[in-house]
Structure formats: structure tokens, C-alpha cells
Amino acid sequence: MRVSMSELRHRITILRPVTDTDDEGNILSSSVQEVGKAWALVLPFAAKISDGYAEKVQEVDYRIVIRYRADVRMTDRIRWEDKTLTPIAPSYPLGGKKRWLVLECRELVEDG
């Protein structure tokens, strides 16, 4: 996979869950902080639809390519358009070089 700067047409926001705990480790509050924004190439690459009796769950997986950065964590969330995406694998440098970073994420849509 080859990527050029002109292909980074989508604006994403990297969000990080933050929890405050007391001395015993009990969660006092939780929030989400914005770690940063990036231009990205967003590619949907898999979809799975499962129909149950009481629910219909639709999962869509995305491969997101951004300029390399070392601060993206597995616990982060990616906000893109009106979607919140969750990483399903650790991010990795494209082709082993620290130029592009690949994030594999899943969007979980529940119809209720």
C-alpha cells in the first residue's frame, strides 16, 4: 500500500479516555480528552452483519492511515465525521518505516 500526502483528505480527532481514581483505585470520574487532530486516509475494509432475535448489530472495520506519531494508544478512540471508532489492533508503521501510521478500527452500530 502506497500513500501520498494528497490522499489524506479526512479529518480525524484522536480522543483519550481519562479516569480519576482515589487512593484505593475506585473511579471518581471519567471523561474524554482530545489528544490531537490529524489528516487521514480512511478506508472501510470489512463489514459484518449479524441478525439475532432481539438485536441487529452491524460492525464496520476501517483502516486509517495518518502521518506517523508515537502517542497513539490502543485505548484511544478515533472520531471521524459522526462516527466513533475503536482500535481493534495495535497501530503499526506502514512498511516498517516511521512515515505513516496505520490504525485498524471498528465502528459498532446498534439499531435500537
Coordinates of N, CA and C in Angstrom, one line a residue:
M1 N 0.9 -1.2 0.0 CA 0.0 0.0 0.0 C 0.9 1.2 0.0
R2 N 0.7 2.1 -1.0 CA 1.4 3.4 -1.0 C 0.5 4.5 -0.7
V3 N 1.0 5.5 0.0 CA 0.1 6.6 0.4 C 0.9 7.9 0.1
S4 N 0.2 8.9 -0.4 CA 0.8 10.2 -0.6 C 0.0 11.2 0.2
M5 N 0.7 12.3 0.4 CA 0.0 13.4 1.3 C -1.3 13.8 0.7
S6 N -1.4 13.8 -0.6 CA -2.7 14.3 -1.2 C -3.9 13.4 -1.0
E7 N -3.6 12.2 -0.5 CA -4.7 11.3 -0.2 C -5.3 11.5 1.2
L8 N -4.6 12.2 2.0 CA -5.1 12.4 3.4 C -6.2 13.5 3.3
R9 N -7.4 13.1 3.0 CA -8.5 14.1 2.8 C -9.5 14.1 4.0
H10 N -9.4 13.2 4.9 CA -10.4 13.1 6.0 C -9.7 13.7 7.3
R11 N -10.5 14.4 8.0 CA -10.1 15.0 9.3 C -10.5 14.1 10.4
I12 N -9.6 13.6 11.2 CA -10.0 12.8 12.4 C -9.5 13.4 13.7
T13 N -10.1 13.1 14.7 CA -9.7 13.5 16.1 C -9.4 12.3 16.9
I14 N -8.3 12.4 17.6 CA -7.9 11.3 18.5 C -8.3 11.6 19.9
L15 N -9.1 10.8 20.5 CA -9.7 11.0 21.8 C -9.1 10.0 22.8
R16 N -8.9 10.4 24.0 CA -8.3 9.5 25.0 C -9.2 9.5 26.3
P17 N -9.7 8.3 26.7 CA -10.5 8.2 27.9 C -9.6 8.5 29.1
V18 N -10.1 9.3 30.0 CA -9.3 9.7 31.2 C -10.2 9.4 32.4
T19 N -9.6 8.7 33.4 CA -10.3 8.4 34.6 C -9.6 8.9 35.8
D20 N -10.3 9.5 36.7 CA -9.7 9.9 38.0 C -10.0 8.9 39.1
T21 N -9.0 8.5 39.8 CA -9.2 7.4 40.8 C -8.8 8.0 42.2
D22 N -9.4 7.4 43.2 CA -8.9 7.7 44.6 C -7.7 6.8 45.0
D23 N -7.3 6.9 46.2 CA -6.1 6.1 46.7 C -6.4 4.6 46.6
E24 N -7.6 4.1 46.7 CA -7.9 2.7 46.6 C -8.2 2.2 45.2
G25 N -8.1 3.1 44.2 CA -8.3 2.7 42.8 C -9.7 2.8 42.3
N26 N -10.6 3.3 43.2 CA -12.0 3.5 42.8 C -12.1 4.7 41.8
I27 N -12.9 4.5 40.8 CA -13.1 5.5 39.8 C -14.0 6.6 40.3
L28 N -13.5 7.8 40.3 CA -14.2 9.0 40.8 C -14.9 9.7 39.6
S29 N -14.3 9.8 38.5 CA -14.9 10.4 37.4 C -14.2 9.9 36.1
S30 N -14.9 10.0 35.0 CA -14.2 9.6 33.8 C -14.7 10.6 32.7
S31 N -13.8 10.9 31.8 CA -14.0 11.9 30.8 C -13.2 11.5 29.6
V32 N -13.3 12.3 28.5 CA -12.5 12.1 27.3 C -11.8 13.3 27.0
Q33 N -10.5 13.2 26.7 CA -9.8 14.4 26.3 C -9.3 14.3 24.9
E34 N -9.2 15.4 24.2 CA -8.7 15.4 22.8 C -7.2 15.4 22.8
V35 N -6.6 14.4 22.2 CA -5.2 14.2 22.1 C -4.6 15.1 20.9
G36 N -5.4 15.0 19.8 CA -5.0 15.8 18.7 C -5.8 15.5 17.5
K37 N -5.6 16.3 16.4 CA -6.3 16.1 15.2 C -5.3 15.7 14.1
A38 N -5.8 15.0 13.1 CA -4.8 14.6 12.0 C -5.6 14.5 10.7
W39 N -4.9 14.7 9.6 CA -5.4 14.4 8.3 C -5.2 13.0 8.1
A40 N -6.2 12.3 7.5 CA -6.1 10.8 7.4 C -6.7 10.3 6.1
L41 N -6.3 9.1 5.7 CA -6.9 8.4 4.6 C -7.7 7.3 5.4
V42 N -9.1 7.3 5.2 CA -9.9 6.4 5.9 C -10.5 5.4 4.8
L43 N -10.2 4.1 5.0 CA -10.7 3.1 4.1 C -11.5 2.0 4.8
P44 N -12.8 1.9 4.5 CA -13.6 0.8 5.1 C -13.1 -0.5 4.4
F45 N -12.8 -1.5 5.2 CA -12.3 -2.7 4.6 C -13.0 -4.0 5.0
A46 N -14.0 -3.9 5.9 CA -14.7 -5.2 6.2 C -16.0 -4.8 6.9
A47 N -17.1 -5.6 6.6 CA -18.3 -5.3 7.3 C -18.9 -6.7 7.7
K48 N -19.6 -6.7 8.9 CA -20.2 -8.0 9.3 C -21.5 -7.6 9.9
I49 N -22.5 -8.3 9.4 CA -23.9 -8.1 9.9 C -24.4 -9.3 10.5
S50 N -24.9 -9.2 11.8 CA -25.4 -10.4 12.4 C -26.8 -10.1 12.9
D51 N -27.7 -11.0 12.6 CA -29.1 -10.8 13.0 C -29.5 -11.7 14.1
G52 N -29.9 -11.2 15.2 CA -30.4 -12.0 16.3 C -31.9 -11.8 16.5
Y53 N -32.4 -12.5 17.4 CA -33.9 -12.3 17.7 C -34.2 -10.9 18.1
A54 N -33.4 -10.4 19.0 CA -33.8 -9.1 19.6 C -32.9 -8.0 19.2
E55 N -31.8 -8.3 18.4 CA -30.9 -7.2 18.1 C -30.4 -7.4 16.7
K56 N -30.0 -6.3 16.1 CA -29.3 -6.3 14.8 C -28.0 -5.5 15.1
V57 N -26.9 -6.1 14.9 CA -25.6 -5.5 15.2 C -24.9 -5.4 13.9
Q58 N -24.4 -4.3 13.5 CA -23.6 -4.1 12.3 C -22.2 -3.6 12.7
E59 N -21.2 -4.3 12.3 CA -19.8 -3.9 12.6 C -19.2 -3.5 11.2
V60 N -18.5 -2.4 11.2 CA -17.8 -2.0 10.1 C -16.3 -1.7 10.5
D61 N -15.4 -2.3 9.9 CA -14.0 -2.1 10.2 C -13.4 -1.1 9.2
Y62 N -12.5 -0.3 9.7 CA -11.8 0.7 8.9 C -10.3 0.6 9.1
R63 N -9.6 0.9 8.0 CA -8.1 1.1 8.1 C -7.9 2.5 7.9
I64 N -7.2 3.2 8.8 CA -6.9 4.6 8.8 C -5.4 4.8 8.7
V65 N -5.0 5.6 7.8 CA -3.6 5.9 7.7 C -3.4 7.4 8.0
I66 N -2.5 7.7 8.9 CA -2.1 9.1 9.2 C -0.6 9.2 9.2
R67 N -0.1 10.5 9.3 CA 1.3 10.7 9.4 C 1.8 10.0 10.7
Y68 N 3.0 9.5 10.7 CA 3.4 8.8 11.9 C 3.5 9.7 13.1
R69 N 3.0 9.1 14.2 CA 3.1 9.8 15.5 C 3.2 8.6 16.6
A70 N 3.9 8.9 17.6 CA 4.2 7.8 18.6 C 3.2 7.8 19.8
D71 N 2.3 8.8 19.8 CA 1.5 9.0 21.0 C 0.1 8.3 20.9
V72 N -0.2 7.5 19.9 CA -1.5 6.9 19.7 C -1.5 5.6 20.5
R73 N -2.5 5.5 21.4 CA -2.6 4.3 22.3 C -3.7 3.4 21.8
M74 N -3.7 2.1 22.3 CA -4.7 1.1 22.0 C -6.0 1.5 22.6
T75 N -6.0 2.3 23.7 CA -7.2 2.7 24.4 C -7.9 3.9 23.8
D76 N -7.2 4.6 22.9 CA -7.8 5.8 22.3 C -9.0 5.5 21.4
R77 N -9.8 6.5 21.2 CA -10.9 6.4 20.3 C -10.7 7.4 19.1
I78 N -11.2 7.1 18.0 CA -11.0 7.9 16.8 C -12.4 8.5 16.4
R79 N -12.5 9.8 16.3 CA -13.7 10.4 15.9 C -13.5 10.8 14.5
W80 N -14.4 10.4 13.6 CA -14.4 10.7 12.2 C -15.8 10.9 11.7
E81 N -16.0 12.1 11.1 CA -17.4 12.5 10.8 C -18.3 12.4 12.0
D82 N -19.3 11.6 11.9 CA -20.2 11.4 13.1 C -20.0 10.1 13.7
K83 N -18.9 9.4 13.4 CA -18.6 8.1 13.9 C -17.5 8.1 15.0
T84 N -17.7 7.2 15.9 CA -16.6 6.9 16.9 C -16.1 5.5 16.7
L85 N -14.8 5.4 16.4 CA -14.1 4.2 16.0 C -13.2 3.7 17.2
T86 N -13.2 2.4 17.4 CA -12.4 1.8 18.5 C -11.3 1.0 17.8
P87 N -10.1 1.1 18.3 CA -9.0 0.3 17.7 C -9.2 -1.2 18.0
I88 N -9.0 -2.0 17.0 CA -9.1 -3.5 17.2 C -7.8 -4.2 17.1
A89 N -6.7 -3.4 16.9 CA -5.3 -4.0 16.8 C -4.4 -2.8 17.2
P90 N -3.2 -3.1 17.7 CA -2.2 -2.1 17.9 C -1.9 -1.4 16.6
S91 N -1.6 0.0 16.7 CA -1.3 0.7 15.5 C 0.2 0.3 15.1
Y92 N 0.4 0.4 13.8 CA 1.8 -0.1 13.3 C 2.2 0.8 12.2
P93 N 3.5 1.0 12.0 CA 4.1 1.8 10.9 C 3.9 1.1 9.6
L94 N 3.5 1.8 8.6 CA 3.3 1.2 7.3 C 4.6 0.9 6.7
G95 N 4.8 -0.4 6.3 CA 6.0 -0.8 5.6 C 7.2 -0.8 6.6
G96 N 6.9 -0.7 7.9 CA 8.0 -0.7 8.9 C 8.8 0.6 9.0
K97 N 8.4 1.6 8.2 CA 9.0 2.9 8.3 C 8.2 3.9 9.1
K98 N 8.9 4.8 9.8 CA 8.1 5.7 10.6 C 7.7 7.0 9.8
R99 N 7.0 6.7 8.7 CA 6.4 7.8 8.0 C 4.9 7.9 8.1
W100 N 4.3 6.7 8.0 CA 2.8 6.6 8.1 C 2.5 5.6 9.2
L101 N 1.4 5.9 9.8 CA 0.9 5.0 10.9 C -0.5 4.5 10.5
V102 N -0.7 3.2 10.7 CA -1.9 2.5 10.3 C -2.7 2.2 11.6
L103 N -4.0 2.6 11.6 CA -4.8 2.3 12.7 C -6.0 1.4 12.2
E104 N -6.2 0.2 12.8 CA -7.3 -0.6 12.4 C -8.3 -0.5 13.4
C105 N -9.5 0.0 13.0 CA -10.6 0.4 14.0 C -11.9 -0.3 13.6
R106 N -12.8 -0.3 14.5 CA -14.2 -0.9 14.3 C -15.2 0.1 14.8
E107 N -16.2 0.3 13.9 CA -17.4 1.1 14.3 C -18.5 0.1 14.6
L108 N -19.1 0.2 15.8 CA -20.2 -0.7 16.2 C -21.4 0.1 16.2
V109 N -22.4 -0.3 15.3 CA -23.6 0.4 15.2 C -24.7 -0.5 15.7
E110 N -25.5 -0.1 16.7 CA -26.6 -0.9 17.2 C -27.9 -0.2 16.9
D111 N -28.8 -0.9 16.2 CA -30.1 -0.3 15.9 C -31.0 -0.6 17.1
G112 N -31.6 0.3 17.7 CA -32.4 0.1 18.9 C -33.7 0.6 18.7

